[in-house]
XYZ file of C-alpha atoms in Angstrom:
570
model
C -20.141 55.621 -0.622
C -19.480 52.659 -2.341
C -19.963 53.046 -6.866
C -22.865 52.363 -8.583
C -20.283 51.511 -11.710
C -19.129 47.864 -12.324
C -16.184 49.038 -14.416
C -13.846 51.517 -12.800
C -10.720 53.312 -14.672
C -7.838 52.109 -13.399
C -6.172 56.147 -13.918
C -8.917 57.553 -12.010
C -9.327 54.698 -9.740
C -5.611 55.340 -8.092
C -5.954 58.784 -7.462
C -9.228 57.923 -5.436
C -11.991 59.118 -8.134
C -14.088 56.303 -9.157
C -15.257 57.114 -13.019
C -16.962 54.482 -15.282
C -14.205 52.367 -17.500
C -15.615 52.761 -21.227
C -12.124 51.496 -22.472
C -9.388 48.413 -21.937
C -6.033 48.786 -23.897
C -5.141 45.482 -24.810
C -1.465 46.287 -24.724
C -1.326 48.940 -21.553
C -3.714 46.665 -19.842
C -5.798 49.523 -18.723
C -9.148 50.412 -18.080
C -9.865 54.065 -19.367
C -12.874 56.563 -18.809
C -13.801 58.549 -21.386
C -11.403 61.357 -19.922
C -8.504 59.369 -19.583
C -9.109 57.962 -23.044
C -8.814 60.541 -25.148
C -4.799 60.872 -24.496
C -4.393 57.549 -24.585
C -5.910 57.567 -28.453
C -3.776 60.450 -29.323
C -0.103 59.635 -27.581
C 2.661 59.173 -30.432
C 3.259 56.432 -28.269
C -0.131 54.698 -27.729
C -2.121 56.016 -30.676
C -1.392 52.227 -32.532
C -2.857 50.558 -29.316
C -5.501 48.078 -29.700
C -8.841 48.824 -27.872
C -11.822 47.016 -26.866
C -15.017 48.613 -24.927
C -14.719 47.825 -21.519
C -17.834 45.502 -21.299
C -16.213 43.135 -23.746
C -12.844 42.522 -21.729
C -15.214 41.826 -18.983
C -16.814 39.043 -20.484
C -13.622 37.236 -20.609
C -13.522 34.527 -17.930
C -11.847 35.452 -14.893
C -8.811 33.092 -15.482
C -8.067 35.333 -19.059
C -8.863 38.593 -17.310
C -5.766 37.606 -14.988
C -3.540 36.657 -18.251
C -0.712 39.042 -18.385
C 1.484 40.022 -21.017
C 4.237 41.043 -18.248
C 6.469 38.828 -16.081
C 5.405 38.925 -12.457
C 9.417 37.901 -11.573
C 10.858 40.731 -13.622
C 8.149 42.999 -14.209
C 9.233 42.884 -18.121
C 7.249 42.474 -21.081
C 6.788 38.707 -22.389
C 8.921 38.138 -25.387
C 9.866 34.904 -26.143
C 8.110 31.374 -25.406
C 9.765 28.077 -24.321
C 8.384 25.117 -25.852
C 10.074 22.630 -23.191
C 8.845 24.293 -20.374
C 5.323 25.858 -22.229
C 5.895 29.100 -20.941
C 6.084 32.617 -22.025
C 9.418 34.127 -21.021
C 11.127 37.548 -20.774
C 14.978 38.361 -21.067
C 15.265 38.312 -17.552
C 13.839 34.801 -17.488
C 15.726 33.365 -20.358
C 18.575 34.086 -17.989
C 17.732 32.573 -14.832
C 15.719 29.371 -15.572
C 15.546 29.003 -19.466
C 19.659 28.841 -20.135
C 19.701 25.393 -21.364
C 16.611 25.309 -22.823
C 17.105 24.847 -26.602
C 13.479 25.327 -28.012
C 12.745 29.114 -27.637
C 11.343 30.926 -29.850
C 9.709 34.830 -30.706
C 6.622 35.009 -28.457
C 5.339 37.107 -31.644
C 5.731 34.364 -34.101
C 4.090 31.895 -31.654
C 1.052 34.184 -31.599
C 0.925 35.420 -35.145
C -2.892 34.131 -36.216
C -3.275 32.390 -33.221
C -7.269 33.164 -33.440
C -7.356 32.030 -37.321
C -5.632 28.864 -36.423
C -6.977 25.683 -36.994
C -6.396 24.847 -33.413
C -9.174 27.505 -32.219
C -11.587 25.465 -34.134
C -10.607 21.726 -33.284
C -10.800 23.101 -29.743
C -14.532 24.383 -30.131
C -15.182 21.533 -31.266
C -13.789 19.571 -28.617
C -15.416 22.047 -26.146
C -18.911 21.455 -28.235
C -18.107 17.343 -28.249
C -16.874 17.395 -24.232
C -20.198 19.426 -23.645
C -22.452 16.992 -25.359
C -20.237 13.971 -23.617
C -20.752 15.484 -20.265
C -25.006 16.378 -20.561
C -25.046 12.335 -22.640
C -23.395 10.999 -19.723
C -25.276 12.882 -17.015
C -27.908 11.613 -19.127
C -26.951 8.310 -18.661
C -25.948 8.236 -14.648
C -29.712 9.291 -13.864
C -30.594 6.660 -15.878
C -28.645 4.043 -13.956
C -29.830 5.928 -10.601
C -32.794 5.370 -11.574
C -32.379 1.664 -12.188
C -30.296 0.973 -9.566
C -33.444 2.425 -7.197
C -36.055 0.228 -8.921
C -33.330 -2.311 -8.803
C -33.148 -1.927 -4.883
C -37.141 -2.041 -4.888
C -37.853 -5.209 -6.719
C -35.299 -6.697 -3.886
C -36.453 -5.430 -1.271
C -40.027 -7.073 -2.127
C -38.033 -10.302 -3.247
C -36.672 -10.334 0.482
C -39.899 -10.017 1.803
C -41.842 -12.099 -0.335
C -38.970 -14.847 0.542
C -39.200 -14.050 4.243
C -43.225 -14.034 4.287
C -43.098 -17.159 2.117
C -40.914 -18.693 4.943
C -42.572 -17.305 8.405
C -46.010 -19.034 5.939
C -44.465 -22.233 5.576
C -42.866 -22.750 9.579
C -46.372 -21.882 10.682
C -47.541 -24.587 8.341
C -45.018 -27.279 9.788
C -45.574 -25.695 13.585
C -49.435 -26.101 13.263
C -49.302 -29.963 11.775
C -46.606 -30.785 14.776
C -48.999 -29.311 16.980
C -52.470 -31.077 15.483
C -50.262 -34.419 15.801
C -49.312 -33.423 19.090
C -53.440 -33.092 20.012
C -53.632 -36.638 18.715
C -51.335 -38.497 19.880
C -52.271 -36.737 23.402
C -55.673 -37.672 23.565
C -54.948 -41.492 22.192
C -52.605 -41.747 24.964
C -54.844 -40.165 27.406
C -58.017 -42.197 26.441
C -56.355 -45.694 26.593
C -55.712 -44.980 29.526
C -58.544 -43.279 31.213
C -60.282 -46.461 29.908
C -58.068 -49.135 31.467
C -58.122 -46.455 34.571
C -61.927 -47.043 34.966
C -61.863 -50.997 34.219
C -59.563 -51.088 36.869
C -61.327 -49.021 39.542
C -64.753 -51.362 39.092
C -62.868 -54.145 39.977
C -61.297 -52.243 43.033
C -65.036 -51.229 44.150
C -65.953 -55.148 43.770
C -62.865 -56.082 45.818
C -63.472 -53.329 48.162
C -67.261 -53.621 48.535
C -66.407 -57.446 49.288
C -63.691 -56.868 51.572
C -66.031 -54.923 53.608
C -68.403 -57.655 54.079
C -65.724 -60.690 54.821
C -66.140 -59.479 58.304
C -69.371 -59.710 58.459
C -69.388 -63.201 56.673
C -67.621 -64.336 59.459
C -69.575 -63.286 62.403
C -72.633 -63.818 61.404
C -73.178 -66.476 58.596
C -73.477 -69.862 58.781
C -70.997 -72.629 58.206
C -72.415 -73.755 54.851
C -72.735 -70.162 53.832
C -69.099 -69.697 55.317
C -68.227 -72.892 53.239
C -69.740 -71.775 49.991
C -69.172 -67.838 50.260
C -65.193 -68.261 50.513
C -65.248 -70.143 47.275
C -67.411 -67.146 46.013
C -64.718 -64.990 47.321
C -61.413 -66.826 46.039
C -62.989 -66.958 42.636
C -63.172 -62.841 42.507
C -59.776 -62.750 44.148
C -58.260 -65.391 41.456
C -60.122 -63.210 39.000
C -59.404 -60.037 40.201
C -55.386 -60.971 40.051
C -55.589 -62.877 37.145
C -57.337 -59.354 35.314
C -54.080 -57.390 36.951
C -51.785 -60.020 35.397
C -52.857 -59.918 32.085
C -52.973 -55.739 32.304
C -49.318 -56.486 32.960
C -48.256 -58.966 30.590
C -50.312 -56.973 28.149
C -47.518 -53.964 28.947
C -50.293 -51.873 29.746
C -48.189 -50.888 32.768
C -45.308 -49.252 30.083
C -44.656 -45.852 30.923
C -45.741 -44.168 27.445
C -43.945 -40.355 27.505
C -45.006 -37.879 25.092
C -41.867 -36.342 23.541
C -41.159 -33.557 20.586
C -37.968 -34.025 18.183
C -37.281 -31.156 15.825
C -36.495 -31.429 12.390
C -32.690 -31.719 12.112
C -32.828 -29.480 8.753
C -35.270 -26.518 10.795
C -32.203 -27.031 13.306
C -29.487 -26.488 10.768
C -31.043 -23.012 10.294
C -29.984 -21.601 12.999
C -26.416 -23.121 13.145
C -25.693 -23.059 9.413
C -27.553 -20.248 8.066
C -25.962 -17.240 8.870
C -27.240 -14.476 6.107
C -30.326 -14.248 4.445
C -28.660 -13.939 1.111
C -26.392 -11.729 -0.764
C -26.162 -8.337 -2.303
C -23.841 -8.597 -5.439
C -23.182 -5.418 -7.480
C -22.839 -7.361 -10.954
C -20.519 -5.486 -13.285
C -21.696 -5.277 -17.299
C -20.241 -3.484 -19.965
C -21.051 0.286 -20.193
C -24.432 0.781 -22.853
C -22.804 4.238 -22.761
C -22.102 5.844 -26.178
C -20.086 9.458 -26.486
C -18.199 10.822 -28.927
C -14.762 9.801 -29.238
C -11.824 12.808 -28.768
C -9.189 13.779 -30.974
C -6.193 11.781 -30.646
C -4.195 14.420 -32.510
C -4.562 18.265 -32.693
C -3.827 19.792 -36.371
C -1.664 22.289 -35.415
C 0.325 22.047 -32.531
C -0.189 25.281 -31.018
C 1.582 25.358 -27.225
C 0.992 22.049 -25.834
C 3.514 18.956 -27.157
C 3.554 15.244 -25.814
C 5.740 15.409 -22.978
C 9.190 14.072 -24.379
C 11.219 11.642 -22.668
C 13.328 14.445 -20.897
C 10.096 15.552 -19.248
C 9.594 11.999 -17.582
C 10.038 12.998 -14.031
C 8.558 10.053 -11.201
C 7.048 11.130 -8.086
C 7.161 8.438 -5.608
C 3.432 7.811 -3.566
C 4.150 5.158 -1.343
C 5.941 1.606 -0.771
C 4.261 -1.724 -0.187
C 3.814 -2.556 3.224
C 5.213 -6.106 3.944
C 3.907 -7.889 6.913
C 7.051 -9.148 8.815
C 6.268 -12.729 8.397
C 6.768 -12.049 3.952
C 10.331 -10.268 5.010
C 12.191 -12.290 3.159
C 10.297 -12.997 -0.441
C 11.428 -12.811 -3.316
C 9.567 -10.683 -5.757
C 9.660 -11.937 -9.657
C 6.945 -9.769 -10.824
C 4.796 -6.697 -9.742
C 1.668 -5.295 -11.378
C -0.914 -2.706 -11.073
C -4.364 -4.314 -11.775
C -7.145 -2.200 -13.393
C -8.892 -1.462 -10.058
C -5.702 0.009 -8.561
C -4.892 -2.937 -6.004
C -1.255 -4.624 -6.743
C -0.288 -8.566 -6.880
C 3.228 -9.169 -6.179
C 5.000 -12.673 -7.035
C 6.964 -14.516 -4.718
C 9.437 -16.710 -6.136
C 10.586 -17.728 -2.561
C 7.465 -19.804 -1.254
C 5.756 -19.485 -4.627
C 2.689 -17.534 -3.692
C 0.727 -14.873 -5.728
C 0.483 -11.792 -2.908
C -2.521 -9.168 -3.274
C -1.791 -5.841 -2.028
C -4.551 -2.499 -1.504
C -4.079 0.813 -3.225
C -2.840 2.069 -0.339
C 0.434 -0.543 -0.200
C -1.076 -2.504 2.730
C -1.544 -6.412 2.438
C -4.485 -7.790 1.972
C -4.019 -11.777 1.140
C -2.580 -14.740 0.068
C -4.258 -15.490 -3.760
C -2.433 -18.762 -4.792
C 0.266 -21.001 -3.816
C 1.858 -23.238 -6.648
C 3.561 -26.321 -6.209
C 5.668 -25.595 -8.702
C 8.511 -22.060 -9.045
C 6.407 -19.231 -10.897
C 8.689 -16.915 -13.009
C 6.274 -14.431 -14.474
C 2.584 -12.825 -13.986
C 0.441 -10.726 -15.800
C -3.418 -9.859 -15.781
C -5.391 -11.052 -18.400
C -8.892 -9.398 -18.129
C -11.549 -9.891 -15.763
C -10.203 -10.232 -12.906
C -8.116 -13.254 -14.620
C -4.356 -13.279 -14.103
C -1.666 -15.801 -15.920
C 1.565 -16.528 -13.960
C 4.409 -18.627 -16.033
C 5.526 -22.340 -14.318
C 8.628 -22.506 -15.814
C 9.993 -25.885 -15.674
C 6.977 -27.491 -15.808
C 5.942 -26.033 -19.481
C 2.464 -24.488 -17.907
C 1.177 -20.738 -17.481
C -1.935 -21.603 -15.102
C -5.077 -18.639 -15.050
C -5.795 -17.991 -11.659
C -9.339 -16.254 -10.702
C -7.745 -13.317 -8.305
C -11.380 -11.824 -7.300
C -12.566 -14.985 -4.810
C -11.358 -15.555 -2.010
C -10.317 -19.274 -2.513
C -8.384 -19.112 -5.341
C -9.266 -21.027 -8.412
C -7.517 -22.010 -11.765
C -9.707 -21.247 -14.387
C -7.740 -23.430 -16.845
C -4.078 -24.260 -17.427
C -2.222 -23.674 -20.484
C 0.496 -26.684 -21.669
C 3.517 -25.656 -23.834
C 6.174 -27.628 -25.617
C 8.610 -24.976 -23.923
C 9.531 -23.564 -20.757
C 7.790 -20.510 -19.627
C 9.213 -17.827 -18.851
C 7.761 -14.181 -19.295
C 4.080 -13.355 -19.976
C 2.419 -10.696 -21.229
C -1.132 -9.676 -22.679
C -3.197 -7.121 -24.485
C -6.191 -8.701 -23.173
C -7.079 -10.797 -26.836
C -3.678 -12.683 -26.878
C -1.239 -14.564 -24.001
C 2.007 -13.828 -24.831
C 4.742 -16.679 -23.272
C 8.582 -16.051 -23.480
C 10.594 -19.553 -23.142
C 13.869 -17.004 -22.370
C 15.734 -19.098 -24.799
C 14.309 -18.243 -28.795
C 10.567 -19.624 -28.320
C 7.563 -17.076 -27.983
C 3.947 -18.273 -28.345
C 1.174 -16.451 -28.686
C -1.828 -17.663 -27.424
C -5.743 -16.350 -28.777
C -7.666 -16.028 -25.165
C -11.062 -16.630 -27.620
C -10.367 -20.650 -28.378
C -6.581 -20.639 -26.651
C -5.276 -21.850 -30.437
C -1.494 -21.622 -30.091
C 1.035 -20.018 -32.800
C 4.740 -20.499 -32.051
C 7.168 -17.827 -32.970
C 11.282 -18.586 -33.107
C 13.048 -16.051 -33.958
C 13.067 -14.373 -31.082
C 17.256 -14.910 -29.245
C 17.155 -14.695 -25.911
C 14.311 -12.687 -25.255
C 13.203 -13.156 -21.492
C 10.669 -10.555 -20.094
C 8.182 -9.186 -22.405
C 5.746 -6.587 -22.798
C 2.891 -5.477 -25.571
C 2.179 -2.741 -26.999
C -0.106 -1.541 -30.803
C 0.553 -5.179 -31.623
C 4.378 -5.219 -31.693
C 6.064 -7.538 -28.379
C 9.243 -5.800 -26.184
C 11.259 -7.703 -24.600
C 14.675 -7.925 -22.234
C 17.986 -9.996 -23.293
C 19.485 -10.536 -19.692
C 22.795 -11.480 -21.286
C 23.145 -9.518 -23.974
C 22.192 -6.183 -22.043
C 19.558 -4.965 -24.670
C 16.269 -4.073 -25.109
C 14.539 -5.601 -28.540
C 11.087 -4.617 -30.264
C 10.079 -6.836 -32.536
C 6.495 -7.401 -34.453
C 3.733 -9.936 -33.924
C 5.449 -12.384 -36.265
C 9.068 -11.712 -35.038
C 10.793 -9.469 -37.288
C 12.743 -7.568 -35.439
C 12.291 -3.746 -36.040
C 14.800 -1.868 -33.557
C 17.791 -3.173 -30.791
C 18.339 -0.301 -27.663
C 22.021 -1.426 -25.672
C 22.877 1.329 -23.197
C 25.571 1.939 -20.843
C 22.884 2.745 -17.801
C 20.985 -0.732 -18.827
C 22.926 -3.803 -17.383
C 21.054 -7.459 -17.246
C 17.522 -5.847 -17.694
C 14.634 -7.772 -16.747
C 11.416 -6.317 -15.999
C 9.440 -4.085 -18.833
C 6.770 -2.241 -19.511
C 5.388 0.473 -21.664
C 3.456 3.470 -21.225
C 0.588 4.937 -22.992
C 2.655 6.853 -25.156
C 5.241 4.288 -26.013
C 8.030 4.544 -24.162
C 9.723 1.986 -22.711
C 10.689 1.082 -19.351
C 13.248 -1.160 -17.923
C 14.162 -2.419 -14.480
C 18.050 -3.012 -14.982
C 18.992 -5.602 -12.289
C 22.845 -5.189 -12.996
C 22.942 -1.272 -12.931
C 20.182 -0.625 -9.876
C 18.424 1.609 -11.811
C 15.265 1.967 -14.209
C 15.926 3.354 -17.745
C 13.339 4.921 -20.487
C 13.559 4.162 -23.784
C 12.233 6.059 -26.561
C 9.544 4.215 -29.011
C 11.664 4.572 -31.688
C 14.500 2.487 -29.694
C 17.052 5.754 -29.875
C 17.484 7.764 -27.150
C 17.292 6.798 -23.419
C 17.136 8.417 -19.816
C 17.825 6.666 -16.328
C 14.810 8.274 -14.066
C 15.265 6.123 -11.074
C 18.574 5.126 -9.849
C 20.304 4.031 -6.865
C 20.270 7.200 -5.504
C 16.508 7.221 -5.128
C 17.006 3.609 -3.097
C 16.316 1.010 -5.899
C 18.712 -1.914 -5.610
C 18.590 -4.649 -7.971
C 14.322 -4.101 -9.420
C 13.356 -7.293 -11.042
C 9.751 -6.818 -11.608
C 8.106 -3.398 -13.569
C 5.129 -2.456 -14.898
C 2.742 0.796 -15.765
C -0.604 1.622 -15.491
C -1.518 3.248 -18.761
C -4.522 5.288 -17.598
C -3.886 6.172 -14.143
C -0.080 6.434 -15.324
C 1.437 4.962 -12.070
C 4.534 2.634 -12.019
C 5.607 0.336 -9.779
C 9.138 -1.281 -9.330
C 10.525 -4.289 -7.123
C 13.315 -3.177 -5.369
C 15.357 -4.893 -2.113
C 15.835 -2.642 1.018
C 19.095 -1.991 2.875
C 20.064 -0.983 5.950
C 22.939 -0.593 8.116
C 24.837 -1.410 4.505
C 22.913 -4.873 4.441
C 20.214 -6.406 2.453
C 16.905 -6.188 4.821
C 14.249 -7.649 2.827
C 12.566 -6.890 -1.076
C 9.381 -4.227 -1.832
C 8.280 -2.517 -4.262
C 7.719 1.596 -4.731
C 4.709 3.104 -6.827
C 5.539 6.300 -8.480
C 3.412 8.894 -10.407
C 4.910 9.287 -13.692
C-alpha cells in the first residue's frame, strides 16, 4: 500500500519502511524521521550539521532540490569553483578537465555570505522588475489583439461597403444602358412600323387596281378604256415615284441595334486583379517597461564571457544559385529581420538572401563598381560607388528597387558604416566623413591614414589598414585612441563589432578571422583555414541575435570553385 506521507526518510526509506521525513541535513543531504534524527543530532561527527524541517527543503524549486554539493563524476565533495568554466569542482575534477584553468578558487570563499550579498537583492529585484515587465507586456499584447481584431472588423465592413458601393453603382450604369436600349428600340421600331403601313396602303391601292385592269378591259368602253389608263398610269407614276423617294430618303438603310461596353468596365476584368491590399504597417512600440541592469554589483558566479570563451558554431552557408557562381562578394550583412544582402563586385548587384541561406532576389544593379554596404535603418541600405564619389540609399523592402537619395562626396568612397543617426564613408586613403541621416549635413575628418573598412561602435569608428596590417580605433573626431598589429592578421579588410566590444576582422592575407579585445590588447584567431575560410573579405555581426557572417571562396579538388559566405553562432 502505497504512503499517505509526502516526505519519506531516506534511512528508513532504503531498508523498505516508509516513515514521515521531519528533518533534511543540509550537509548529509538527508531526509530524517524523528528516529533516525536523533543520532544524527548527537554523532561527534554530525552534531555541527545544519538542519532545516523537512517541509522547508521541500519548498525549494525542483531545480535546487536537485543541487548537489557532490560531484556526480567522482562522487567527491565540491571544493573548489572555476571561474572560466562557472563550475563547482572537486580534486578529482581539477585533474581531469580544470588543469589549465588559472582562475580557481576555495568553493568556501566563493560562498561565504552568499545570501547577505548584494547580488541576492539586485536579483529580486530583477525577478520583481522581469515580473512586472512580463504581466505590463502581456498587458500590452491583449491590447494590440484586441486592436488588431477591431482593426480586422472596421476592414472587413470597408470591403463590403466598397464592394456594395460598387455592385450599387454597375446596376446604376446596367439599368440606364438598358432604359436607352428601350428607347432607341422602340424609335427604331416605330419609324418603321409607320413607313411599313404607308407602304402597305399603297400596295392595297395598286393591288385593288390591278385586280380590276382585267375587268377594264373586257368590259368598258373605249372612252372609259381611254380615260381609265391615264387614271391608272398616274397611280403607277405615283405609286413609284412614293417608292423612289422612300429610297432616296435612305429609308431602305439597314438600321442594327448594337451594345458597346465601356472600355474602362472592360479594363476591370483584364487589369484589376485584387480587390485591394492587406498591409501590416509597422509603428514604433507605445510599450514602456522597466529597463534591466546593465551591471550587477557584485559579481557573484557569472562574468562576461572573455575573449577566450568566443567559440563560433557554424548554422549554415548561403546557397548560391549556379548562375551567381562566380561573384565576387565585397560585403555581407545581417539585416535586422534576419535575411542577408550580399555585394557583388563582379556584375555590381546588391543580392538578398532568406534566413535560411537560400536566394531570394536581385535588389539593385549599379552602373557603376560598389565597394562597400551597410544598412541604415528602415529597411534603407547605403552601398559606397567608389570612383564616382557617391554612396547611393537604396530602398531594399520593394520589389523594384529604388534610390531614396544619393549622397555626393569630394572623395572616393570606400567603406561605410552606420549607427543608424550618422553615415560613416571611408575614402581608404586619410578622408572619413560623417554624414547626420537627420538633414545629411556633412563633416569631414583627415586624420584618419589609410583606414579602409570601418565599423561603429559607443561613438568611437574601427577601421582596417590593408597595407599596414593593423586594426585602428579612433574617436568621432579622429584621435586615435589604440593600434592592434598581429601576426594572425595579414591585409584585413572586413570588420565588425559585437555587443560587447570586441572586434572582429576578416584577414584576407592570413585566411582567417581574428578577435580583438576592446581595449586593442589581446587577440584570438576563432576561424581559420582549417574551418574552410579562404581569403573572407566581407564581415559583420548581429548584435542581438549574436550571429556572424563571413565571405569566404570555396575550393575543391585544390581549386577555387566559386565565393559564399558562412553564418556562425557566436
Amino acid at each position: 500500500m502505497a504512503s499517505s506521507f509526502k516526505h519519506l526518510c531516506t534511512i528508513c526509506h532504503d531498508d523498505g519502511i516508509s516513515n514521515r521525513a521531519v528533518t533534511w541535513c543540509t550537509e548529509c543531504e538527508v531526509l530524517f524521521c524523528e528516529d533516525c534524527e536523533k543520532p544524527h543530532s548527537k554523532s561527534r561527527l554530525s552534531k555541527t550539521h545544519k538542519t532545516l524541517p523537512a517541509e522547508h527543503y521541500h519548498q525549494l524549486p525542483t531545480f535546487m532540490q536537485e543541487i548537489s554539493s557532490q560531484c556526480k563524476d567522482h562522487n567527491m565533495k565540491f571544493e573548489l569553483y572555476c571561474s572560466f568554466h562557472t563550475c563547482p569542482c572537486c580534486v578529482q575534477c581539477v585533474s581531469d578537465i580544470h588543469q589549465k584553468c588559472q582562475d580557481l578558487k576555495a568553493l568556501s570563499d566563493v560562498l561565504r555570505h552568499v545570501k547577505a550579498s548584494a547580488s541576492v537583492q539586485l536579483l529580486e529585484k530583477d525577478l520583481k522588475d522581469v515580473k512586472e515587465n512580463l504581466d505590463t507586456t502581456i498587458k500590452y499584447m491583449k491590447t494590440r489583439i484586441s486592436t488588431i481584431n477591431t482593426q480586422k472588423k472596421i476592414a472587413v465592413e470597408e470591403i463590403r461597403s466598397m464592394g456594395k458601393s460598387i455592385n450599387d453603382y454597375l446596376t446604376k450604369l446596367e439599368q440606364d444602358i438598358l432604359n436607352d436600349l428601350e428607347s432607341k428600340h422602340k424609335k427604331l421600331i416605330l419609324d418603321m412600323a409607320t413607313i411599313l403601313q404607308q407602304m402597305e396602303e399603297q400596295a392595297s391601292q395598286i393591288n385593288q387596281m390591278q385586280s380590276q385592269f382585267s375587268k377594264m378591259t373586257q368590259y368598258s368602253t373605249e372612252l372609259q378604256m381611254f380615260i381609265g389608263l391615264r387614271e391608272v398610269e398616274k397611280t403607277t407614276s405615283q405609286t413609284a415615284k412614293y417608292i423612289e423617294d422612300l429610297e432616296i430618303g435612305d429609308h431602305f438603310i439597314e438600321k442594327n441595334l448594337q451594345v458597346n461596353i465601356s472600355s474602362a468596365l472592360q479594363s476591370i476584368l483584364r487589369d484589376v486583379k485584387s480587390f485591394g491590399d492587406i498591409n501590416i504597417d509597422t509603428n514604433s512600440s507605445t510599450l514602456q517597461i522597466k529597463a534591466g541592469r546593465k551591471k550587477q554589483a557584485q559579481d557573484l558566479i557569472l562574468k562576461v564571457p572573455g575573449i577566450k570563451q568566443i567559440k563560433p558554431s557554424l548554422l549554415t552557408r548561403l546557397a548560391i544559385p549556379k548562375d551567381m557562381m562566380y561573384l565576387r562578394i565585397y560585403a555581407c550583412r545581417i539585416l535586422p529581420d534576419g535575411k542577408f544582402i550580399i555585394l557583388d563586385g563582379r556584375k555590381n548587384q546588391l543580392l538578398l538572401f532568406g534566413k535560411d541561406g537560400t536566394f531570394i532576389r536581385i535588389v539593385a544593379t549599379f552602373s557603376e563598381s560598389p565597394f562597400d554596404a551597410c544598412f541604415v535603418r528602415s529597411n534603407t541600405v547605403a552601398v559606397t560607388l567608389g570612383l564616382v564619389h557617391q554612396t547611393p540609399l537604396v530602398d531594399i523592402e520593394k520589389n523594384k528597387s529604388k534610390i531614396i537619395q544619393t549622397i555626393k562626396l569630394s572623395h572616393f568612397c570606400y567603406g561605410v558604416a552606420s549607427d543608424g543617426k550618422n553615415l560613416v564613408i571611408s575614402s581608404n586613403n586619410r578622408h572619413i566623413t560623417t554624414v547626420n541621416l537627420d538633414d545629411m549635413s556633412h563633416t569631414i575628418i583627415e586624420r584618419m591614414e589609410g583606414v579602409g573598412r570601418i565599423s561603429l561602435f559607443q561613438g568611437n569608428i574601427y577601421g582596417t589598414n590593408y597595407s599596414g596590417d593593423k586594426v585602428c580605433c579612433y574617436k568621432s573626431t579622429g584621435e586615435p585612441l589604440w593600434t592592434f598589429q598581429h601576426q594572425d592578421i595579414g591585409r584585413p579588410e572586413g570588420i565588425t563589432i559585437d555587443m560587447q566590444g570586441f572586434v572582429y576582422i576578416g584577414s584576407n592575407g592570413t585566411n582567417n578571422v581574428v578577435v580583438v579585445s576592446p581595449d586593442g590588447q589581446t587577440s584570438k584567431t576563432i576561424i581559420s583555414e582549417a574551418d574552410g575560410i579562404i581569403r573572407p573579405y566581407g564581415i559583420d555581426v548581429n548584435k542581438e541575435t549574436k550571429m556572424i557572417i563571413v565571405s569566404s571562396e570555396t575550393r575543391e579538388n585544390s581549386k577555387t570553385d566559386y565565393e559564399t559566405a558562412f553564418v556562425y553562432t557566436i
